[in-house]
mmCIF file of C-alpha atoms in Angstrom:
data_model
loop_
_atom_site.group_PDB
_atom_site.id
_atom_site.type_symbol
_atom_site.label_atom_id
_atom_site.label_comp_id
_atom_site.label_asym_id
_atom_site.label_seq_id
_atom_site.Cartn_x
_atom_site.Cartn_y
_atom_site.Cartn_z
ATOM 1 C CA MET A 1124 116.345 116.131 147.689
ATOM 2 C CA ASP A 1125 114.397 114.995 144.824
ATOM 3 C CA ARG A 1126 117.119 114.094 142.637
ATOM 4 C CA ASN A 1127 118.260 111.708 145.457
ATOM 5 C CA ARG A 1128 115.049 110.057 145.936
ATOM 6 C CA ARG A 1129 114.919 109.334 141.972
ATOM 7 C CA GLU A 1130 118.151 108.188 142.220
ATOM 8 C CA ILE A 1131 117.624 105.462 145.090
ATOM 9 C CA VAL A 1132 113.472 104.726 143.408
ATOM 10 C CA GLY A 1133 115.216 105.183 139.468
ATOM 11 C CA TYR A 1134 112.335 105.789 136.798
ATOM 12 C CA SER A 1135 109.109 103.198 138.335
ATOM 13 C CA PRO A 1136 105.988 104.003 137.469
ATOM 14 C CA SER A 1137 105.536 103.282 141.395
ATOM 15 C CA PRO A 1138 102.976 106.035 143.595
ATOM 16 C CA LEU A 1139 104.792 108.985 144.597
ATOM 17 C CA PRO A 1140 103.327 112.385 146.566
ATOM 18 C CA GLU A 1141 104.129 114.502 143.350
ATOM 19 C CA ARG A 1142 102.200 111.951 140.924
ATOM 20 C CA VAL A 1143 99.283 111.908 143.466
ATOM 21 C CA ILE A 1144 98.452 115.556 143.002
ATOM 22 C CA TYR A 1145 99.229 115.696 139.423
ATOM 23 C CA GLY A 1146 96.500 112.788 139.271
ATOM 24 C CA PHE A 1147 94.027 115.221 141.486
ATOM 25 C CA VAL A 1148 94.447 117.998 139.786
ATOM 26 C CA LEU A 1149 93.796 116.212 136.301
ATOM 27 C CA PHE A 1150 91.031 114.386 137.798
ATOM 28 C CA LEU A 1151 88.993 117.605 139.183
ATOM 29 C CA SER A 1152 90.017 119.596 136.013
ATOM 30 C CA SER A 1153 88.285 116.845 133.755
ATOM 31 C CA GLN A 1154 85.286 116.808 135.669
ATOM 32 C CA PHE A 1155 85.459 120.376 135.960
ATOM 33 C CA THR A 1156 85.396 120.834 132.042
ATOM 34 C CA LEU A 1157 82.847 118.158 131.308
ATOM 35 C CA ILE A 1158 80.575 119.653 133.795
ATOM 36 C CA LEU A 1159 81.336 122.932 132.069
ATOM 37 C CA SER A 1160 80.384 121.847 128.324
ATOM 38 C CA LEU A 1161 77.256 119.583 129.334
ATOM 39 C CA VAL A 1162 76.082 123.743 131.402
ATOM 40 C CA TRP A 1163 76.617 125.226 128.125
ATOM 41 C CA ALA A 1164 75.351 122.762 125.703
ATOM 42 C CA PHE A 1165 72.201 122.075 127.250
ATOM 43 C CA ILE A 1166 71.113 125.178 129.420
ATOM 44 C CA PRO A 1167 69.258 127.635 126.803
ATOM 45 C CA GLU A 1168 70.803 131.125 125.809
ATOM 46 C CA SER A 1169 68.396 133.107 127.885
ATOM 47 C CA TRP A 1170 68.865 131.043 131.283
ATOM 48 C CA LEU A 1171 72.646 131.951 131.177
ATOM 49 C CA ASN A 1172 72.017 135.915 129.968
ATOM 50 C CA SER A 1173 70.033 136.681 133.199
ATOM 51 C CA LEU A 1174 72.762 134.761 135.243
ATOM 52 C CA GLY A 1175 74.830 137.269 133.887
ATOM 53 C CA LEU A 1176 77.576 135.148 131.695
ATOM 54 C CA THR A 1177 77.168 136.318 128.291
ATOM 55 C CA TYR A 1178 80.296 135.628 126.495
ATOM 56 C CA TRP A 1179 79.936 132.057 125.459
ATOM 57 C CA PRO A 1180 80.995 130.359 122.213
ATOM 58 C CA GLN A 1181 78.227 129.723 119.699
ATOM 59 C CA LYS A 1182 76.447 126.243 120.438
ATOM 60 C CA TYR A 1183 76.818 125.004 117.250
ATOM 61 C CA ARG A 1184 79.716 124.185 118.488
ATOM 62 C CA ALA A 1185 78.619 121.904 121.052
ATOM 63 C CA VAL A 1186 77.634 119.632 117.957
ATOM 64 C CA ALA A 1187 80.519 120.697 115.431
ATOM 65 C CA LEU A 1188 83.539 119.771 117.942
ATOM 66 C CA PRO A 1189 82.802 116.134 118.645
ATOM 67 C CA VAL A 1190 81.970 116.011 114.738
ATOM 68 C CA TYR A 1191 85.426 116.563 114.198
ATOM 69 C CA LEU A 1192 86.918 114.670 116.367
ATOM 70 C CA LEU A 1193 85.321 111.411 115.422
ATOM 71 C CA ILE A 1194 86.620 112.053 111.683
ATOM 72 C CA THR A 1195 89.680 112.768 112.294
ATOM 73 C CA ILE A 1196 89.920 109.427 114.475
ATOM 74 C CA VAL A 1197 88.270 107.524 110.774
ATOM 75 C CA ILE A 1198 91.013 109.783 108.650
ATOM 76 C CA GLY A 1199 93.462 108.620 111.154
ATOM 77 C CA TYR A 1200 93.046 104.735 110.108
ATOM 78 C CA VAL A 1201 93.100 105.191 106.358
ATOM 79 C CA LEU A 1202 96.160 107.924 107.285
ATOM 80 C CA LEU A 1203 97.782 105.270 109.271
ATOM 81 C CA PHE A 1204 97.708 102.653 106.189
ATOM 82 C CA GLY A 1205 98.292 105.173 103.677
ATOM 83 C CA LEU A 1206 101.728 106.001 105.633
ATOM 84 C CA ASN A 1207 102.307 102.102 105.953
ATOM 85 C CA LEU A 1208 102.182 101.910 102.076
ATOM 86 C CA MET A 1209 104.532 104.993 101.537
ATOM 87 C CA SER A 1210 107.198 103.990 103.431
ATOM 88 C CA THR A 1211 107.737 100.395 102.559
ATOM 89 C CA SER A 1212 111.239 100.632 100.086
ATOM 90 C CA PRO A 1213 109.969 99.596 96.285
ATOM 91 C CA LEU A 1214 111.649 96.857 95.457
ATOM 92 C CA ASN A 1215 114.648 98.222 93.541
ATOM 93 C CA SER A 1216 115.727 100.188 96.264
ATOM 94 C CA ILE A 1217 118.921 99.215 98.036
ATOM 95 C CA TYR A 1218 117.084 99.142 101.184
ATOM 96 C CA THR A 1219 115.916 95.964 101.264
ATOM 97 C CA ILE A 1220 119.216 94.211 100.519
ATOM 98 C CA THR A 1221 121.436 96.788 102.849
ATOM 99 C CA ASP A 1222 121.557 99.462 105.495
ATOM 100 C CA ASN A 1223 123.537 101.614 107.449
ATOM 101 C CA TYR A 1224 123.823 99.632 110.601
ATOM 102 C CA ALA A 1225 124.925 96.358 108.599
ATOM 103 C CA LYS A 1226 127.737 98.435 106.322
ATOM 104 C CA ASN A 1227 129.361 99.750 109.271
ATOM 105 C CA GLN A 1228 129.268 96.554 111.329
ATOM 106 C CA GLN A 1229 132.437 95.732 113.274
ATOM 107 C CA GLN A 1230 134.162 92.144 112.828
ATOM 108 C CA LYS A 1231 134.225 90.434 116.136
ATOM 109 C CA LYS A 1232 137.977 88.095 116.644
ATOM 110 C CA TYR A 1233 137.130 84.026 116.174
ATOM 111 C CA GLN A 1234 136.702 82.168 119.731
ATOM 112 C CA GLU A 1235 137.351 78.905 120.323
ATOM 113 C CA ASP A 1236 134.305 77.080 121.797
ATOM 114 C CA ALA A 1237 132.416 80.314 121.542
ATOM 115 C CA SER A 1238 129.236 80.426 119.834
ATOM 116 C CA SER A 1239 129.625 83.030 116.837
ATOM 117 C CA THR A 1240 128.211 86.498 117.553
ATOM 118 C CA LEU A 1241 125.048 87.966 115.579
ATOM 119 C CA ARG A 1242 125.760 89.960 112.269
ATOM 120 C CA ASP A 1243 124.177 90.976 109.131
ATOM 121 C CA ILE A 1244 125.176 87.723 106.251
ATOM 122 C CA PRO A 1245 125.477 89.362 102.847
ATOM 123 C CA THR A 1246 122.689 88.653 100.849
ATOM 124 C CA SER A 1247 125.162 86.314 98.327
ATOM 125 C CA GLU A 1248 126.290 84.169 101.209
ATOM 126 C CA VAL A 1249 122.638 83.448 102.495
ATOM 127 C CA ASN A 1250 121.548 82.438 98.253
ATOM 128 C CA GLN A 1251 124.259 80.549 98.219
ATOM 129 C CA MET A 1252 123.539 78.407 100.969
ATOM 130 C CA PHE A 1253 119.484 78.122 100.903
ATOM 131 C CA PHE A 1254 119.272 77.611 97.163
ATOM 132 C CA PHE A 1255 122.667 76.576 95.247
ATOM 133 C CA ALA A 1256 123.945 74.234 97.648
ATOM 134 C CA ALA A 1257 121.057 73.037 99.901
ATOM 135 C CA LYS A 1258 119.348 71.207 96.827
ATOM 136 C CA GLU A 1259 118.043 67.898 98.571
ATOM 137 C CA LEU A 1260 116.669 69.937 101.567
ATOM 138 C CA TYR A 1261 114.818 72.103 99.441
ATOM 139 C CA VAL A 1262 113.167 69.268 97.474
ATOM 140 C CA LYS A 1263 112.747 67.394 100.694
ATOM 141 C CA THR A 1264 110.438 70.218 102.117
ATOM 142 C CA LYS A 1265 109.087 70.601 98.733
ATOM 143 C CA LEU A 1266 107.607 66.744 99.077
ATOM 144 C CA TYR A 1267 106.246 67.246 102.428
ATOM 145 C CA GLU A 1268 104.319 70.608 101.804
ATOM 146 C CA ASP A 1269 102.501 68.794 98.626
ATOM 147 C CA MET I 1095 119.415 72.867 73.658
ATOM 148 C CA GLU I 1096 115.642 74.229 74.568
ATOM 149 C CA ASP I 1097 113.344 73.104 77.278
ATOM 150 C CA GLU I 1098 110.118 74.217 78.327
ATOM 151 C CA ARG I 1099 108.253 74.166 81.714
ATOM 152 C CA SER I 1100 105.268 75.659 83.074
ATOM 153 C CA PHE I 1101 105.178 77.303 86.616
ATOM 154 C CA SER I 1102 102.367 79.980 88.260
ATOM 155 C CA ASP I 1103 102.905 83.435 89.454
ATOM 156 C CA ILE I 1104 102.158 84.973 92.718
ATOM 157 C CA CYS I 1105 98.609 85.752 91.240
ATOM 158 C CA GLY I 1106 97.891 81.609 90.892
ATOM 159 C CA GLY I 1107 98.385 82.488 86.855
ATOM 160 C CA ARG I 1108 100.422 80.245 84.458
ATOM 161 C CA LEU I 1109 103.584 80.936 83.405
ATOM 162 C CA ALA I 1110 105.770 79.264 81.482
ATOM 163 C CA LEU I 1111 109.555 78.977 81.164
ATOM 164 C CA GLN I 1112 111.772 78.346 77.918
ATOM 165 C CA ARG I 1113 115.253 77.785 78.816
ATOM 166 C CA ARG I 1114 117.759 77.854 75.901
ATOM 167 C CA TYR I 1115 121.355 76.707 76.616
ATOM 168 C CA TYR I 1116 123.294 77.887 73.598
ATOM 169 C CA SER I 1117 126.686 76.877 75.355
ATOM 170 C CA PRO I 1118 128.377 76.955 78.649
ATOM 171 C CA SER I 1119 128.823 80.648 78.644
ATOM 172 C CA CYS I 1120 126.019 81.670 77.251
ATOM 173 C CA ARG I 1121 122.032 81.237 78.156
ATOM 174 C CA GLU I 1122 118.759 82.169 77.724
ATOM 175 C CA PHE I 1123 115.400 82.305 80.056
ATOM 176 C CA CYS I 1124 112.049 83.026 78.447
ATOM 177 C CA LEU I 1125 109.394 84.076 80.567
ATOM 178 C CA SER I 1126 105.738 83.946 78.330
ATOM 179 C CA CYS I 1127 102.962 85.762 80.842
ATOM 180 C CA PRO I 1128 99.346 84.559 80.678
ATOM 181 C CA ARG I 1129 97.783 86.232 77.911
ATOM 182 C CA LEU I 1130 94.613 89.229 78.195
ATOM 183 C CA SER I 1131 91.444 87.211 78.971
ATOM 184 C CA LEU I 1132 87.936 87.709 77.590
ATOM 185 C CA ARG I 1133 86.513 87.578 80.586
ATOM 186 C CA SER I 1134 88.567 90.878 81.898
ATOM 187 C CA LEU I 1135 88.051 92.884 78.482
ATOM 188 C CA THR I 1136 84.165 91.938 78.614
ATOM 189 C CA ALA I 1137 83.937 93.262 81.707
ATOM 190 C CA VAL I 1138 85.673 96.292 81.494
ATOM 191 C CA THR I 1139 83.976 97.207 78.380
ATOM 192 C CA CYS I 1140 80.720 96.463 79.900
ATOM 193 C CA THR I 1141 81.510 98.925 83.068
ATOM 194 C CA VAL I 1142 82.523 101.769 81.247
ATOM 195 C CA TRP I 1143 79.715 101.371 78.567
ATOM 196 C CA LEU I 1144 76.814 100.570 81.522
ATOM 197 C CA ALA I 1145 78.839 104.180 82.933
ATOM 198 C CA ALA I 1146 78.407 105.814 80.072
ATOM 199 C CA TYR I 1147 74.594 104.760 80.063
ATOM 200 C CA GLY I 1148 74.020 105.624 82.875
ATOM 201 C CA LEU I 1149 75.459 109.034 82.160
ATOM 202 C CA PHE I 1150 73.617 109.656 78.984
ATOM 203 C CA THR I 1151 70.246 108.714 80.700
ATOM 204 C CA LEU I 1152 71.041 111.592 82.871
ATOM 205 C CA CYS I 1153 72.098 113.936 80.419
ATOM 206 C CA GLU I 1154 70.419 113.374 76.857
ATOM 207 C CA ASN I 1155 73.683 114.075 75.422
ATOM 208 C CA SER I 1156 74.548 111.225 72.542
ATOM 209 C CA MET I 1157 78.358 112.793 72.269
ATOM 210 C CA ILE I 1158 78.786 110.267 76.267
ATOM 211 C CA LEU I 1159 77.837 106.615 74.329
ATOM 212 C CA SER I 1160 80.577 107.724 71.351
ATOM 213 C CA ALA I 1161 82.739 109.464 73.738
ATOM 214 C CA ALA I 1162 82.604 105.616 75.812
ATOM 215 C CA ILE I 1163 83.672 103.783 72.692
ATOM 216 C CA PHE I 1164 86.217 106.154 71.274
ATOM 217 C CA ILE I 1165 87.401 105.557 75.175
ATOM 218 C CA THR I 1166 87.102 101.738 75.286
ATOM 219 C CA LEU I 1167 89.234 102.162 71.770
ATOM 220 C CA LEU I 1168 91.797 103.837 72.678
ATOM 221 C CA GLY I 1169 92.321 102.399 76.196
ATOM 222 C CA LEU I 1170 92.402 98.802 74.844
ATOM 223 C CA LEU I 1171 95.433 99.987 72.297
ATOM 224 C CA GLY I 1172 97.584 102.126 74.844
ATOM 225 C CA TYR I 1173 96.907 99.102 77.375
ATOM 226 C CA LEU I 1174 98.353 96.588 75.216
ATOM 227 C CA HIS I 1175 101.159 99.066 73.879
ATOM 228 C CA PHE I 1176 102.477 100.466 77.029
ATOM 229 C CA VAL I 1177 101.223 98.146 80.138
ATOM 230 C CA LYS I 1178 100.582 94.444 79.083
ATOM 231 C CA ILE I 1179 103.907 92.581 78.755
ATOM 232 C CA ASP I 1180 103.705 88.871 76.974
ATOM 233 C CA GLN I 1181 107.590 87.692 77.294
ATOM 234 C CA GLU I 1182 110.020 88.814 79.212
ATOM 235 C CA THR I 1183 113.877 87.190 78.254
ATOM 236 C CA LEU I 1184 116.657 87.554 80.532
ATOM 237 C CA LEU I 1185 119.829 86.730 77.911
ATOM 238 C CA ILE I 1186 122.924 85.942 79.775
ATOM 239 C CA ILE I 1187 126.559 85.532 77.628
ATOM 240 C CA ASP I 1188 129.501 85.196 80.574
ATOM 241 C CA SER I 1189 132.113 87.570 79.139
ATOM 242 C CA LEU I 1190 129.823 90.070 77.555
ATOM 243 C CA GLY I 1191 127.184 90.616 79.950
ATOM 244 C CA ILE I 1192 122.840 90.470 81.019
ATOM 245 C CA GLN I 1193 120.183 91.667 78.705
ATOM 246 C CA MET I 1194 116.550 91.981 79.584
ATOM 247 C CA THR I 1195 114.168 91.876 76.937
ATOM 248 C CA SER I 1196 110.558 92.961 77.693
ATOM 249 C CA SER I 1197 107.846 92.351 74.685
ATOM 250 C CA TYR I 1198 104.452 94.073 74.939
ATOM 251 C CA ALA I 1199 101.157 92.767 73.414
ATOM 252 C CA SER I 1200 101.202 95.191 70.940
ATOM 253 C CA GLY I 1201 104.920 93.826 69.855
ATOM 254 C CA LYS I 1202 106.922 96.388 70.909
ATOM 255 C CA GLU I 1203 110.395 95.696 73.018
ATOM 256 C CA SER I 1204 112.300 96.894 75.167
ATOM 257 C CA THR I 1205 115.589 95.992 76.214
ATOM 258 C CA THR I 1206 117.991 96.558 78.796
ATOM 259 C CA PHE I 1207 121.545 95.525 79.092
ATOM 260 C CA ILE I 1208 124.158 95.413 81.407
ATOM 261 C CA GLU I 1209 127.720 94.696 81.154
ATOM 262 C CA MET I 1210 129.191 91.960 83.234
ATOM 263 C CA GLY I 1211 131.591 94.527 84.539
ATOM 264 C CA LYS I 1212 129.345 96.241 86.498
ATOM 265 C CA VAL I 1213 127.513 93.156 87.916
ATOM 266 C CA LYS I 1214 128.306 91.865 91.318
ATOM 267 C CA ASP I 1215 125.776 89.426 91.560
ATOM 268 C CA VAL I 1216 122.415 88.087 90.789
ATOM 269 C CA VAL I 1217 120.429 87.050 94.136
ATOM 270 C CA ILE I 1218 117.034 86.090 95.013
ATOM 271 C CA ASN I 1219 115.856 88.747 97.160
ATOM 272 C CA GLU I 1220 112.620 88.907 99.540
ATOM 273 C CA ALA I 1221 110.422 92.239 100.033
ATOM 274 C CA ILE I 1222 106.868 93.594 101.070
ATOM 275 C CA TYR I 1223 104.727 94.617 97.632
ATOM 276 C CA MET I 1224 101.699 95.676 98.378
ATOM 277 C CA GLN I 1225 100.072 93.522 101.448
ATOM 278 C CA LYS I 1226 102.229 90.243 100.202
ATOM 279 C CA VAL I 1227 106.092 89.186 101.079
ATOM 280 C CA ILE I 1228 107.177 87.903 97.376
ATOM 281 C CA TYR I 1229 110.833 86.703 96.399
ATOM 282 C CA TYR I 1230 112.215 87.897 93.336
ATOM 283 C CA LEU I 1231 115.496 87.640 91.490
ATOM 284 C CA CYS I 1232 117.607 90.921 91.117
ATOM 285 C CA ILE I 1233 120.948 91.871 89.628
ATOM 286 C CA LEU I 1234 122.734 93.600 92.357
ATOM 287 C CA LEU I 1235 125.417 96.275 90.113
ATOM 288 C CA LYS I 1236 128.673 97.195 91.929
ATOM 289 C CA ASP I 1237 130.124 100.139 93.695
ATOM 290 C CA PRO I 1238 132.744 101.842 91.972
ATOM 291 C CA MET I 1239 133.802 103.071 94.960
ATOM 292 C CA GLU I 1240 133.864 100.535 97.479
ATOM 293 C CA PRO I 1241 134.986 97.049 96.253
ATOM 294 C CA HIS I 1242 132.345 95.257 98.440
ATOM 295 C CA GLY I 1243 129.530 97.643 98.205
ATOM 296 C CA ILE I 1244 126.285 97.697 95.928
ATOM 297 C CA SER I 1245 125.090 100.467 94.371
ATOM 298 C CA GLN I 1246 121.908 99.393 92.653
ATOM 299 C CA VAL I 1247 119.421 96.813 92.375
ATOM 300 C CA VAL I 1248 117.939 96.036 89.708
ATOM 301 C CA PRO I 1249 114.580 93.262 89.537
ATOM 302 C CA VAL I 1250 113.806 91.424 86.706
ATOM 303 C CA PHE I 1251 110.572 89.578 85.318
ATOM 304 C CA GLN I 1252 108.826 92.428 87.427
ATOM 305 C CA SER I 1253 105.601 91.330 85.184
ATOM 306 C CA ALA I 1254 105.678 88.367 85.240
ATOM 307 C CA LYS I 1255 106.576 87.811 88.730
ATOM 308 C CA PRO I 1256 107.107 84.004 89.009
ATOM 309 C CA ARG I 1257 107.069 82.293 92.248
ATOM 310 C CA LEU I 1258 110.081 80.415 94.235
ATOM 311 C CA ASP I 1259 110.045 77.281 92.350
ATOM 312 C CA CYS I 1260 110.819 79.115 89.091
ATOM 313 C CA LEU I 1261 113.109 81.936 90.510
ATOM 314 C CA ILE I 1262 115.527 78.936 91.822
ATOM 315 C CA GLU I 1263 115.905 77.411 88.599
ATOM 316 C CA VAL I 1264 116.973 80.697 87.078
ATOM 317 C CA TYR I 1265 118.865 81.362 89.773
ATOM 318 C CA ARG I 1266 120.988 78.137 89.925
ATOM 319 C CA SER I 1267 121.639 78.573 85.980
ATOM 320 C CA CYS I 1268 122.514 82.286 86.744
ATOM 321 C CA GLN I 1269 125.304 80.926 89.504
ATOM 322 C CA GLU I 1270 126.753 78.649 87.298
ATOM 323 C CA ILE I 1271 127.815 80.874 84.672
ATOM 324 C CA LEU I 1272 128.479 83.888 86.961
ATOM 325 C CA ALA I 1273 131.011 81.318 88.798
ATOM 326 C CA HIS I 1274 132.096 80.479 85.685
ATOM 327 C CA GLN I 1275 132.891 84.151 84.368
ATOM 328 C CA LYS I 1276 135.101 84.098 87.747
ATOM 329 C CA ALA I 1277 137.025 81.432 87.529
ATOM 330 C CA THR I 1278 138.123 82.616 84.036
ATOM 331 C CA SER I 1279 138.440 85.918 84.769
ATOM 332 C CA ALA I 1280 140.351 85.220 87.735
ATOM 333 C CA SER I 1281 142.992 82.995 86.481
ATOM 334 C CA PRO I 1282 145.396 85.173 83.829
#
């Protein structure tokens, strides 16, 4: 029954009865956690003990955990930048020229009156076209830049 | 036949390209990098000595000052001998191969030779370098296993890093020689 409906509806983000229930449960639990953590952080130890609730984490955590979270976010910025720098290929790497997809691409047959298919052209041919053959074109664009 | 022109590198410094045309099958390109400027040398020396003086006022130990002088001297000598490249040369000989020479500021020279049988092509490639995208000239080496494959990429003029106009000049001359070489090797 469920799979039938999924096949009809598809994987769309529209509201469904199950999603309504999930959302409401999430909303209630997040509000409860917020109120509970505020109560734990602000109300003195003695009042909570007099109510009978004695087994709490240290109040130090109420300050420490938000600080941990903020520092993690700041380090995340630095880490992301560092990861980007590390994953950039060096200048002498083969991956600046080609990769597995370009090596294993299939050649499609030439069809009359059809636009050419998209494929990876080897660097040598591209270089010949840009820098060797089209000298006048480059000189003209250089003049326009100046 | 000798020819000299001035270009600029990717940071804006001046480069001088000297082209020597020995014969239709042998050419040499010599790129001279900008020299070590007095301004940067005094700036580095002043910062190191000021930092040492600051440490001295904290510790009251005069060894720090003499250590700073030694560090500056040794650092300068090491930089000139291992890091600062004065001139980079690319020599192409048709039937023999390609030779790259880097001469350092202290006089040291380091040479790399690639024989023509291994060279597939000389191309201008674009890649990401730090925060920029730069053009650089590189030699593609053949793969012994695959006829149309590339086994290695050897960038040239790595410390001079000229801009595209200089690279196009070198590229054109190299392609003329490589075409000449392919024609002569294919004929018999």
